[in-house]
Coordinates of C-alpha atoms in Angstrom, one line a residue:
Chain U
X18 CA -16.4 17.3 -20.1
X19 CA -18.6 14.1 -19.9
X20 CA -17.3 13.1 -16.1
X21 CA -19.4 16.4 -14.6
X22 CA -22.2 15.6 -12.6
X23 CA -24.9 17.7 -14.0
X24 CA -26.4 19.5 -11.0
X25 CA -29.7 21.2 -10.8
X26 CA -30.0 24.7 -10.5
X27 CA -30.8 25.0 -7.2
X28 CA -28.4 22.7 -6.0
X29 CA -25.5 24.7 -8.0
X30 CA -26.2 27.7 -6.3
X31 CA -26.6 25.9 -2.7
X32 CA -23.3 24.8 -3.3
X33 CA -22.1 28.5 -4.4
X34 CA -23.6 30.1 -1.7
X35 CA -24.6 27.8 1.1
X36 CA -27.7 29.7 1.2
X37 CA -30.8 28.0 -0.8
X38 CA -31.8 30.0 -3.5
X39 CA -35.6 28.7 -4.6
X40 CA -35.0 29.7 -8.8
X41 CA -38.8 29.9 -10.4
X42 CA -40.0 27.9 -13.2
X43 CA -38.8 28.2 -16.7
X44 CA -38.1 26.4 -19.9
X45 CA -35.6 23.7 -19.7
X46 CA -33.0 25.6 -22.1
X47 CA -33.0 28.6 -19.9
X48 CA -33.0 26.9 -16.9
X49 CA -29.4 25.1 -18.3
X50 CA -28.2 28.4 -19.5
X51 CA -28.0 29.4 -16.1
X52 CA -27.4 26.4 -14.5
X53 CA -24.1 26.4 -16.7
X54 CA -23.4 30.1 -15.7
X55 CA -23.9 29.0 -11.9
X56 CA -21.8 25.9 -12.4
X57 CA -19.1 27.5 -13.8
X58 CA -15.4 28.2 -12.5
X59 CA -12.1 29.4 -13.7
X60 CA -9.5 27.0 -15.6
X61 CA -5.9 26.7 -15.6
X62 CA -5.5 23.2 -16.6
X63 CA -6.3 22.4 -20.7
X64 CA -6.3 19.5 -23.2
X65 CA -3.8 20.5 -26.0
X66 CA -7.0 20.6 -28.9
X67 CA -6.1 24.0 -30.1
X68 CA -9.6 26.2 -30.0
X69 CA -10.6 26.3 -33.7
X70 CA -10.2 29.5 -35.4
X71 CA -13.9 29.7 -36.6
X72 CA -15.1 29.3 -32.7
X73 CA -12.4 32.0 -31.3
X74 CA -13.9 34.3 -33.9
X75 CA -17.8 33.6 -33.0
X76 CA -17.0 34.0 -29.5
X77 CA -15.5 37.4 -30.0
X78 CA -18.1 38.6 -32.0
X79 CA -20.9 37.3 -29.2
X80 CA -18.7 39.0 -26.6
X81 CA -18.6 42.0 -28.4
X82 CA -22.3 42.4 -28.6
X83 CA -22.3 42.8 -24.9
X84 CA -23.5 46.3 -23.9
X85 CA -20.9 49.2 -24.0
X86 CA -20.4 52.6 -22.6
X87 CA -23.1 54.9 -24.5
X88 CA -21.9 52.8 -27.2
X89 CA -18.4 54.0 -27.4
X90 CA -16.8 50.9 -27.9
X91 CA -13.8 51.4 -26.2
X92 CA -12.5 47.4 -25.7
X93 CA -10.1 45.7 -28.3
X94 CA -9.0 42.1 -27.9
X95 CA -5.9 41.0 -28.9
X96 CA -5.8 36.8 -29.5
X97 CA -2.5 35.7 -29.2
X98 CA -2.2 32.8 -31.7
X99 CA 1.4 33.1 -31.8
X100 CA 3.2 30.2 -29.2
X101 CA 5.9 32.2 -28.7
X102 CA 3.7 35.5 -27.7
X103 CA 1.7 33.3 -25.4
X104 CA 5.3 32.3 -23.8
X105 CA 6.5 35.8 -23.3
X106 CA 3.8 36.8 -21.8
X107 CA 3.7 34.2 -19.7
X108 CA 7.0 35.8 -18.3
X109 CA 5.5 38.8 -17.5
X110 CA 2.8 36.9 -15.2
X111 CA 4.6 36.6 -12.2
X112 CA 3.7 33.0 -10.7
X113 CA 1.3 31.9 -13.5
X114 CA 3.6 29.6 -15.0
X115 CA 0.4 27.5 -16.4
X116 CA -0.3 30.4 -19.2
X117 CA 2.0 29.3 -20.7
X118 CA 0.5 25.8 -21.4
X119 CA -2.8 27.7 -22.4
X120 CA -4.1 26.7 -26.1
X121 CA -4.9 30.2 -26.7
X122 CA -4.3 33.7 -24.0
X123 CA -6.6 36.6 -25.5
X124 CA -6.2 40.2 -23.9
X125 CA -8.8 42.2 -23.5
X126 CA -7.5 46.2 -23.8
X127 CA -8.9 49.3 -22.9
X128 CA -9.3 51.8 -25.9
X129 CA -9.6 55.5 -26.1
X130 CA -7.8 56.0 -28.2
X131 CA -10.0 55.6 -30.9
X132 CA -12.2 58.3 -29.6
X133 CA -9.6 60.5 -29.5
X134 CA -8.9 59.9 -33.2
X135 CA -12.1 60.4 -34.0
X136 CA -11.7 63.9 -32.3
X137 CA -9.0 64.6 -34.3
X138 CA -10.5 63.6 -37.8
X139 CA -13.6 65.8 -36.8
X140 CA -11.6 68.6 -35.6
X141 CA -13.4 68.8 -32.5
X142 CA -11.3 69.3 -29.0
X143 CA -12.0 66.1 -26.3
X144 CA -13.4 67.0 -22.9
X145 CA -13.0 63.9 -21.0
X146 CA -9.2 63.5 -19.9
X147 CA -10.5 62.4 -16.5
X148 CA -10.9 59.5 -14.0
X149 CA -13.9 58.3 -15.6
X150 CA -12.7 57.9 -19.4
X151 CA -10.2 55.6 -17.8
X152 CA -12.9 53.8 -16.2
X153 CA -15.3 53.2 -19.3
X154 CA -13.1 52.3 -21.1
X155 CA -11.8 49.3 -18.6
X156 CA -15.5 48.3 -17.7
X157 CA -16.3 47.9 -21.1
X158 CA -12.9 45.5 -21.6
X159 CA -14.2 44.0 -18.5
X160 CA -17.9 43.6 -19.7
X161 CA -16.8 42.1 -23.4
X162 CA -14.7 39.3 -21.1
X163 CA -17.5 38.4 -19.1
X164 CA -19.5 37.7 -22.1
X165 CA -16.5 35.9 -23.5
X166 CA -16.7 33.4 -20.4
X167 CA -20.1 33.1 -20.9
X168 CA -20.0 32.6 -23.9
X169 CA -16.9 30.1 -24.1
X170 CA -18.3 28.0 -21.5
X171 CA -21.1 27.8 -22.9
X172 CA -19.7 26.2 -25.7
X173 CA -17.8 23.7 -23.4
X174 CA -14.1 25.9 -22.8
X175 CA -13.1 27.0 -20.3
X176 CA -11.3 29.8 -19.1
X177 CA -9.1 32.2 -16.5
X178 CA -9.0 35.4 -16.6
X179 CA -5.0 37.1 -15.9
X180 CA -5.5 40.3 -14.3
X181 CA -1.6 40.0 -13.8
X182 CA -1.4 41.9 -17.8
X183 CA -1.4 44.9 -15.3
X184 CA 1.3 44.2 -13.2
X185 CA 3.9 45.1 -15.9
X186 CA 1.6 46.8 -18.0
X187 CA 4.4 48.5 -19.8
X188 CA 5.8 45.4 -20.7
X189 CA 3.1 43.9 -21.7
X190 CA 1.9 46.7 -23.6
X191 CA 5.1 46.6 -25.4
X192 CA 4.8 43.1 -26.5
X193 CA 1.2 43.5 -27.7
X194 CA 2.1 46.7 -30.0
X195 CA -0.3 48.6 -28.1
X196 CA -0.3 52.7 -28.3
X197 CA -0.7 55.6 -26.3
X198 CA -4.7 55.6 -24.8
X199 CA -5.0 51.9 -25.1
X200 CA -4.0 49.4 -21.7
X201 CA -4.3 45.7 -21.4
X202 CA -7.4 45.2 -19.1
X203 CA -7.1 41.5 -18.3
X204 CA -5.7 38.3 -20.3
X205 CA -7.8 35.5 -20.7
X206 CA -6.6 31.5 -20.7
X207 CA -8.9 29.7 -23.2
X208 CA -9.3 25.8 -23.7
X209 CA -10.8 23.0 -23.5
X210 CA -10.6 21.7 -19.5
X211 CA -8.3 19.1 -19.0
X212 CA -10.7 18.1 -16.2
X213 CA -14.1 19.8 -14.8
X214 CA -13.7 23.2 -12.4
X215 CA -14.4 23.5 -9.4
X216 CA -17.9 25.7 -7.9
X217 CA -15.4 28.3 -5.8
X218 CA -17.9 29.1 -2.8
X219 CA -19.1 32.6 -2.9
X220 CA -20.1 34.8 -0.2
X221 CA -23.9 34.2 1.3
X222 CA -26.0 36.5 -1.0
X223 CA -27.1 38.3 2.2
X224 CA -23.9 39.9 2.5
X225 CA -23.9 41.0 -1.7
X226 CA -27.0 41.7 -2.3
X227 CA -29.0 44.7 -0.7
X228 CA -32.7 45.8 -1.0
X229 CA -32.7 49.6 -1.2
X230 CA -29.9 50.4 1.0
X231 CA -26.4 48.7 1.6
X232 CA -26.5 46.8 5.0
X233 CA -23.1 45.6 6.8
X234 CA -25.7 44.3 9.7
X235 CA -23.6 40.9 11.5
X236 CA -21.0 41.3 8.5
X237 CA -18.1 40.4 10.7
X238 CA -20.3 37.1 11.7
X239 CA -21.1 36.0 8.2
X240 CA -17.5 36.5 6.5
X241 CA -16.2 33.9 9.7
X242 CA -19.2 31.6 9.0
X243 CA -18.1 31.8 5.3
X244 CA -14.3 31.1 6.3
X245 CA -15.1 28.0 8.4
X246 CA -17.6 26.7 5.8
X247 CA -15.1 27.1 2.5
X248 CA -12.4 25.8 4.7
X249 CA -14.2 22.4 5.2
X250 CA -15.2 22.1 1.7
X251 CA -12.5 24.0 -0.3
X252 CA -9.3 24.3 2.0
X253 CA -6.2 26.2 0.7
X254 CA -3.6 24.1 -0.3
X255 CA -1.0 26.5 0.9
X256 CA -1.0 29.6 3.0
X257 CA 0.7 33.0 2.1
X258 CA 3.7 34.1 3.7
X259 CA 4.0 31.9 6.2
X260 CA 7.7 33.1 7.5
X261 CA 6.0 36.7 8.0
X262 CA 2.3 34.9 9.5
X263 CA 3.0 31.6 10.7
X264 CA 1.0 28.5 10.0
X265 CA -2.9 29.4 10.5
X266 CA -5.1 26.4 12.1
X267 CA -8.3 28.2 11.1
X268 CA -6.4 29.6 7.5
X269 CA -9.7 30.6 5.2
X270 CA -10.5 33.4 2.9
X271 CA -10.6 36.1 4.9
X272 CA -7.3 35.4 6.3
X273 CA -5.5 34.3 2.4
X274 CA -7.7 37.9 1.6
X275 CA -5.4 39.9 4.0
X276 CA -2.4 38.1 4.0
X277 CA -2.4 38.7 -0.6
X278 CA -3.2 42.3 0.0
X279 CA -1.0 42.7 2.9
X280 CA 1.7 42.9 -0.2
X281 CA 1.4 45.7 -2.3
X282 CA 0.1 44.6 -5.7
X283 CA 0.4 46.9 -8.9
X284 CA 0.8 50.0 -7.0
X285 CA 2.5 51.4 -10.1
X286 CA -0.6 50.9 -12.3
X287 CA -1.4 54.4 -12.2
X288 CA 1.9 56.1 -12.7
X289 CA 1.6 53.6 -16.0
X290 CA -1.6 55.2 -17.1
X291 CA -0.5 58.4 -16.7
X292 CA 2.7 57.6 -18.7
X293 CA 0.2 56.4 -21.2
X294 CA -1.7 59.5 -21.7
X295 CA -4.4 59.4 -19.3
X296 CA -5.1 62.1 -16.5
X297 CA -6.3 60.4 -13.4
X298 CA -7.9 63.4 -12.1
Chain N
X19 CA -41.2 38.8 -27.3
X20 CA -43.3 36.5 -29.6
X21 CA -43.0 38.8 -32.5
X22 CA -39.4 38.4 -32.6
X23 CA -38.0 36.9 -35.7
X24 CA -35.4 34.0 -34.9
X25 CA -32.1 35.1 -36.7
X26 CA -29.4 32.1 -37.3
X27 CA -26.5 33.0 -35.3
X28 CA -24.5 33.8 -38.4
X29 CA -27.1 36.1 -39.3
X30 CA -27.1 38.1 -36.1
X31 CA -23.4 38.2 -36.1
X32 CA -23.6 39.5 -39.9
X33 CA -26.4 42.0 -39.2
X34 CA -24.4 43.2 -35.9
X35 CA -21.3 43.5 -37.5
X36 CA -21.8 43.5 -41.0
X37 CA -19.0 41.2 -41.5
X38 CA -19.7 37.4 -42.6
X39 CA -18.7 35.1 -39.5
X40 CA -18.7 31.3 -40.1
X41 CA -19.2 29.9 -36.8
X42 CA -18.5 26.4 -36.6
X43 CA -21.3 23.6 -35.9
X44 CA -22.5 23.8 -32.4
X45 CA -24.8 21.9 -30.8
X46 CA -28.4 23.4 -31.0
X47 CA -28.5 24.5 -27.0
X48 CA -25.1 26.0 -27.6
X49 CA -25.9 28.0 -30.8
X50 CA -29.0 29.0 -29.4
X51 CA -27.4 30.1 -26.3
X52 CA -25.0 32.2 -28.0
X53 CA -27.6 33.7 -30.7
X54 CA -29.9 35.0 -27.7
X55 CA -26.2 36.7 -26.9
X56 CA -25.5 38.1 -30.1
X57 CA -28.8 39.3 -31.2
X58 CA -29.3 41.0 -27.7
X59 CA -30.2 44.5 -27.6
X60 CA -30.4 47.1 -24.3
X61 CA -34.1 48.2 -23.3
X62 CA -35.5 50.8 -22.1
X63 CA -39.3 50.3 -22.2
X64 CA -40.8 47.5 -20.1
X65 CA -43.9 46.1 -20.1
X66 CA -45.6 47.2 -16.3
X67 CA -45.4 43.1 -15.4
X68 CA -42.7 43.6 -12.5
X69 CA -40.0 41.2 -12.2
X70 CA -40.6 38.2 -9.8
X71 CA -38.7 38.5 -6.5
X72 CA -37.4 34.6 -7.0
X73 CA -36.3 35.2 -10.4
X74 CA -34.4 38.7 -9.4
X75 CA -32.8 36.5 -6.5
X76 CA -31.8 33.6 -9.0
X77 CA -30.0 36.0 -11.6
X78 CA -28.4 38.1 -9.1
X79 CA -27.0 34.3 -8.0
X80 CA -25.9 33.5 -11.3
X81 CA -24.3 36.2 -12.0
X82 CA -22.1 36.8 -8.8
X83 CA -20.9 33.2 -9.9
X84 CA -19.1 35.3 -12.7
X85 CA -15.4 35.1 -12.2
X86 CA -13.8 38.4 -9.7
X87 CA -10.5 39.1 -9.4
X88 CA -8.2 37.2 -7.1
X89 CA -11.5 35.5 -5.3
X90 CA -12.1 39.2 -3.8
X91 CA -15.9 39.4 -4.3
X92 CA -15.4 43.4 -4.3
X93 CA -18.8 44.1 -5.7
X94 CA -22.4 44.3 -4.4
X95 CA -25.9 44.9 -5.6
X96 CA -27.9 46.8 -4.4
X97 CA -31.6 46.3 -5.8
X98 CA -34.2 49.2 -5.5
X99 CA -37.3 47.5 -5.0
X100 CA -39.0 51.2 -3.6
X101 CA -40.6 52.5 -6.4
X102 CA -40.1 55.7 -4.6
X103 CA -36.1 54.9 -4.6
X104 CA -36.5 54.1 -8.6
X105 CA -37.8 57.4 -8.8
X106 CA -35.2 59.5 -6.7
X107 CA -32.4 57.0 -8.5
X108 CA -34.2 58.5 -11.8
X109 CA -34.0 62.0 -11.0
X110 CA -29.9 61.7 -10.6
X111 CA -29.2 60.1 -14.1
X112 CA -30.0 63.8 -16.0
X113 CA -32.0 63.0 -19.2
X114 CA -32.8 59.5 -18.7
X115 CA -36.5 59.9 -17.5
X116 CA -37.2 56.2 -18.5
X117 CA -35.6 54.8 -15.8
X118 CA -38.2 55.7 -13.8
X119 CA -40.8 53.6 -15.8
X120 CA -38.3 50.9 -15.3
X121 CA -40.1 47.5 -13.0
X122 CA -36.8 47.1 -11.1
X123 CA -32.8 49.2 -10.9
X124 CA -29.9 47.4 -9.9
X125 CA -27.1 49.5 -8.8
X126 CA -23.8 47.3 -9.2
X127 CA -21.1 48.8 -6.9
X128 CA -17.6 48.7 -6.3
X129 CA -17.0 47.7 -2.7
X130 CA -13.4 47.6 -1.5
X131 CA -14.2 48.2 1.8
X132 CA -15.3 44.7 2.8
X133 CA -11.4 43.7 2.1
X134 CA -10.5 47.0 4.1
X135 CA -12.7 45.3 7.3
X136 CA -10.9 42.2 6.7
X137 CA -7.8 43.7 7.4
X138 CA -8.6 45.4 10.7
X139 CA -10.2 42.3 11.5
X140 CA -6.9 40.5 11.1
X141 CA -5.0 43.5 12.0
X142 CA -2.7 43.3 8.9
X143 CA -2.3 46.3 7.4
X144 CA -3.6 46.8 3.5
X145 CA -1.2 47.6 1.3
X146 CA -3.1 48.4 -1.6
X147 CA -4.0 51.5 -1.6
X148 CA -3.6 52.9 -5.1
X149 CA -5.3 53.1 -9.0
X150 CA -5.2 49.1 -9.4
X151 CA -7.4 48.6 -6.5
X152 CA -10.2 50.7 -8.0
X153 CA -10.0 49.2 -10.9
X154 CA -10.4 46.1 -9.4
X155 CA -13.5 47.1 -7.9
X156 CA -15.1 48.8 -11.0
X157 CA -14.4 45.6 -13.0
X158 CA -16.0 43.1 -10.3
X159 CA -18.6 45.3 -10.9
X160 CA -18.9 45.1 -14.5
X161 CA -18.4 41.8 -15.1
X162 CA -21.0 41.0 -12.4
X163 CA -23.3 42.9 -14.6
X164 CA -22.6 41.9 -17.6
X165 CA -23.3 38.5 -16.4
X166 CA -26.5 39.3 -15.2
X167 CA -27.2 41.0 -18.2
X168 CA -27.0 37.7 -20.4
X169 CA -28.8 35.3 -17.5
X170 CA -31.4 37.8 -17.2
X171 CA -32.0 38.2 -21.5
X172 CA -31.9 34.1 -21.9
X173 CA -34.7 34.1 -18.9
X174 CA -36.8 36.9 -21.4
X175 CA -35.9 40.6 -19.7
X176 CA -34.6 43.1 -21.0
X177 CA -32.0 45.2 -19.2
X178 CA -30.2 48.6 -20.0
X179 CA -26.9 49.2 -17.9
X180 CA -27.1 53.2 -16.7
X181 CA -23.4 54.0 -16.2
X182 CA -25.0 57.8 -15.5
X183 CA -25.0 56.8 -11.6
X184 CA -21.5 58.1 -11.5
X185 CA -22.9 61.7 -13.1
X186 CA -23.5 62.5 -9.7
X187 CA -22.0 59.9 -7.3
X188 CA -22.0 61.6 -3.8
X189 CA -26.0 62.1 -4.2
X190 CA -26.2 58.2 -5.7
X191 CA -24.4 57.1 -2.8
X192 CA -26.5 59.1 0.1
X193 CA -29.4 57.7 -1.7
X194 CA -27.8 54.4 -1.2
X195 CA -26.2 54.5 2.1
X196 CA -22.9 53.7 0.6
X197 CA -19.8 54.4 2.8
X198 CA -16.5 55.0 1.9
X199 CA -14.5 52.9 -0.2
X200 CA -17.9 51.5 -1.5
X201 CA -18.9 53.3 -5.1
X202 CA -21.9 53.1 -7.4
X203 CA -20.2 51.1 -11.0
X204 CA -23.6 51.5 -13.2
X205 CA -27.6 51.0 -12.7
X206 CA -29.4 48.3 -14.6
X207 CA -32.6 48.8 -15.2
X208 CA -34.0 45.5 -15.5
X209 CA -38.2 44.1 -16.9
X210 CA -40.1 42.6 -19.3
X211 CA -39.6 44.2 -22.8
X212 CA -42.3 46.2 -24.3
X213 CA -41.0 45.2 -27.7
X214 CA -38.1 43.4 -29.0
X215 CA -34.6 44.8 -28.9
X216 CA -32.5 47.0 -31.9
X217 CA -29.7 44.7 -32.7
X218 CA -27.1 48.0 -32.0
X219 CA -24.5 47.5 -35.4
X220 CA -21.1 47.3 -33.8
X221 CA -17.9 48.3 -35.2
X222 CA -16.8 45.3 -38.0
X223 CA -14.3 42.9 -36.5
X224 CA -11.0 43.7 -37.6
X225 CA -11.0 46.9 -36.0
X226 CA -11.8 45.6 -32.6
X227 CA -9.9 42.5 -33.1
X228 CA -6.3 42.1 -33.4
X229 CA -3.8 38.8 -33.9
X230 CA -0.9 38.8 -31.8
X231 CA -0.2 42.8 -32.5
X232 CA -2.7 45.8 -31.6
X233 CA -2.8 47.3 -35.6
X234 CA -4.8 50.1 -36.8
X235 CA -4.0 49.9 -40.6
X236 CA -7.3 51.8 -42.6
X237 CA -9.0 52.6 -39.5
X238 CA -10.0 56.3 -40.5
X239 CA -11.6 54.3 -43.5
X240 CA -13.4 51.3 -42.0
X241 CA -14.7 53.7 -39.4
X242 CA -16.2 56.1 -42.2
X243 CA -17.6 52.8 -44.0
X244 CA -19.2 52.0 -40.9
X245 CA -20.6 55.0 -40.5
X246 CA -22.2 55.1 -44.1
X247 CA -23.5 51.4 -43.2
X248 CA -24.9 52.3 -39.7
X249 CA -26.3 55.8 -40.7
X250 CA -28.4 53.9 -43.3
X251 CA -29.6 51.1 -41.8
X252 CA -29.9 52.7 -38.4
X253 CA -30.0 56.6 -38.6
X254 CA -30.1 58.8 -35.4
X255 CA -33.3 60.1 -34.8
X256 CA -31.8 63.7 -33.5
X257 CA -28.1 65.5 -33.7
X258 CA -26.6 66.2 -30.5
X259 CA -25.5 69.8 -30.3
X260 CA -27.1 71.4 -33.0
X261 CA -26.5 75.3 -32.0
X262 CA -22.8 74.5 -31.7
X263 CA -22.2 72.3 -34.6
X264 CA -25.4 72.6 -36.8
X265 CA -26.8 70.0 -38.9
X266 CA -25.1 67.6 -40.4
X267 CA -26.4 65.6 -43.9
X268 CA -23.7 62.6 -42.9
X269 CA -24.7 62.3 -39.4
X270 CA -23.3 59.4 -38.4
X271 CA -21.8 57.2 -35.3
X272 CA -18.3 59.0 -35.0
X273 CA -19.6 62.4 -35.2
X274 CA -22.3 61.3 -32.9
X275 CA -19.8 60.1 -30.3
X276 CA -17.5 63.3 -31.2
X277 CA -20.3 65.7 -30.1
X278 CA -21.1 63.7 -27.2
X279 CA -17.5 63.8 -25.9
X280 CA -17.4 67.8 -26.8
X281 CA -18.2 68.1 -23.4
X282 CA -17.3 67.2 -19.9
X283 CA -18.9 64.3 -18.3
X284 CA -18.5 63.0 -14.8
X285 CA -15.2 64.7 -14.6
X286 CA -16.0 64.9 -11.3
X287 CA -15.6 61.1 -10.8
X288 CA -12.1 61.4 -9.4
X289 CA -13.0 63.9 -6.6
X290 CA -15.5 61.7 -5.8
X291 CA -13.5 58.9 -5.4
X292 CA -11.0 60.6 -3.5
X293 CA -13.6 62.1 -1.0
X294 CA -14.6 58.4 -0.5
X295 CA -11.2 57.2 0.7
X296 CA -9.8 56.2 -2.1
X297 CA -5.6 56.9 -3.7
X298 CA -5.9 57.2 -7.2
X299 CA -1.8 57.1 -7.3

């Protein structure tokens, strides 16, 4: 990570959004923390160096200090320390061979089972068999994962979330020994980066940040401009489903996302959750 | 925040988990970032000082640099800058009067609408009308909120997530002008803390962190010990539903959570999502 330029916070945000963000004066250490978060990027290529156990444990502890809905703590982390298990997980996340080479893979799980056990032990009926219970557990897992990423990146590690653990969630659950009402939310590859991350451009802030009321005036034009800006600076190195859609001369973010979601992805996840005991009403 | 003791990272983790975590040697700035995250806590009482606009915008920009599923960017932030709107939101999150006094409230929303609009514009059918689409958008919102919290706390602000924006999600959506396929995931109160946060104790790491395989050996005993440890250091100042359950001499975390979930909470959220155009199959 030594050859990474160290852009100022405003520069990192300009690169990310294409909009000027004028950060206020802040103490140097705060500015540094925010700059690190602003200039982060996912990492899929790692040095072979293992992630030390004490660092991993510290990062898990820091991550689980993040907010959790009503203090219910409905998330767990399964660290795949066995190379064999990581390889087996990699087989279950189609098209992401790089996962097998990650020095560490964590799986963040939603856990609604512990809460139900508490009800058994206290002999009090559980009255929350519905959709929101799933959202709460998934969100707890997502929040813990986000905090882990921030902490790990501060410590010089690179990370990449792997939502594809939900592609074949039943097989992943079997691999991890997950019981009913526990589900894999996302994997997270972790290691020392082989090269500095790219700052993935994001939609401009006027598209995603609203004041008082949701607005989408000029959305189509804003997305078109974002497509152009991004295609110029960060062109895709392959186009999806060329056999169906042909090759596009103006291939950008929106076309890539549309081609991706022209195919069903994880249409069975609801059925998996039901099979694991959840009501989705 | 000047009277806050500045515990070392290991001390903060010991206070949080009751387990010794032996953090490795790290540069001072990294240790400081991790300590800040480890010793965080939710904040519901704020100084009247407003959150400056440029700081708010910077924090939103930093938060939206967090990972997003497949780069789909299915989350938005609505900042309630109008005091009247914050008061109206406070009316919709029952039992949380403190929300009205927060200097700023953001609502993190899942947004699957933008993706569908891209399909319209490119004239490509959207093939992902299912449960996983909802999880992805909710998780994107959760990840952005978690990153916002970390960034805001680094900048000296306090935050408290408000999942109760889903209690009457239709009314909150009307207040914010959310269209179909956009939903409120959580509110976030933000401001300068009136006093230092409490470090909420968490379940011990051997309960929530697993190696290779999910395990729950000794779970009941671990929860019982946690209940005792927490009741001693951080006793609840009120018991829930005393008319039904009576007063408990050993009221702890598990009893509080069981009493809370003895009542249905947001059982209508699935119906709300369906009414807003989502398939939950």
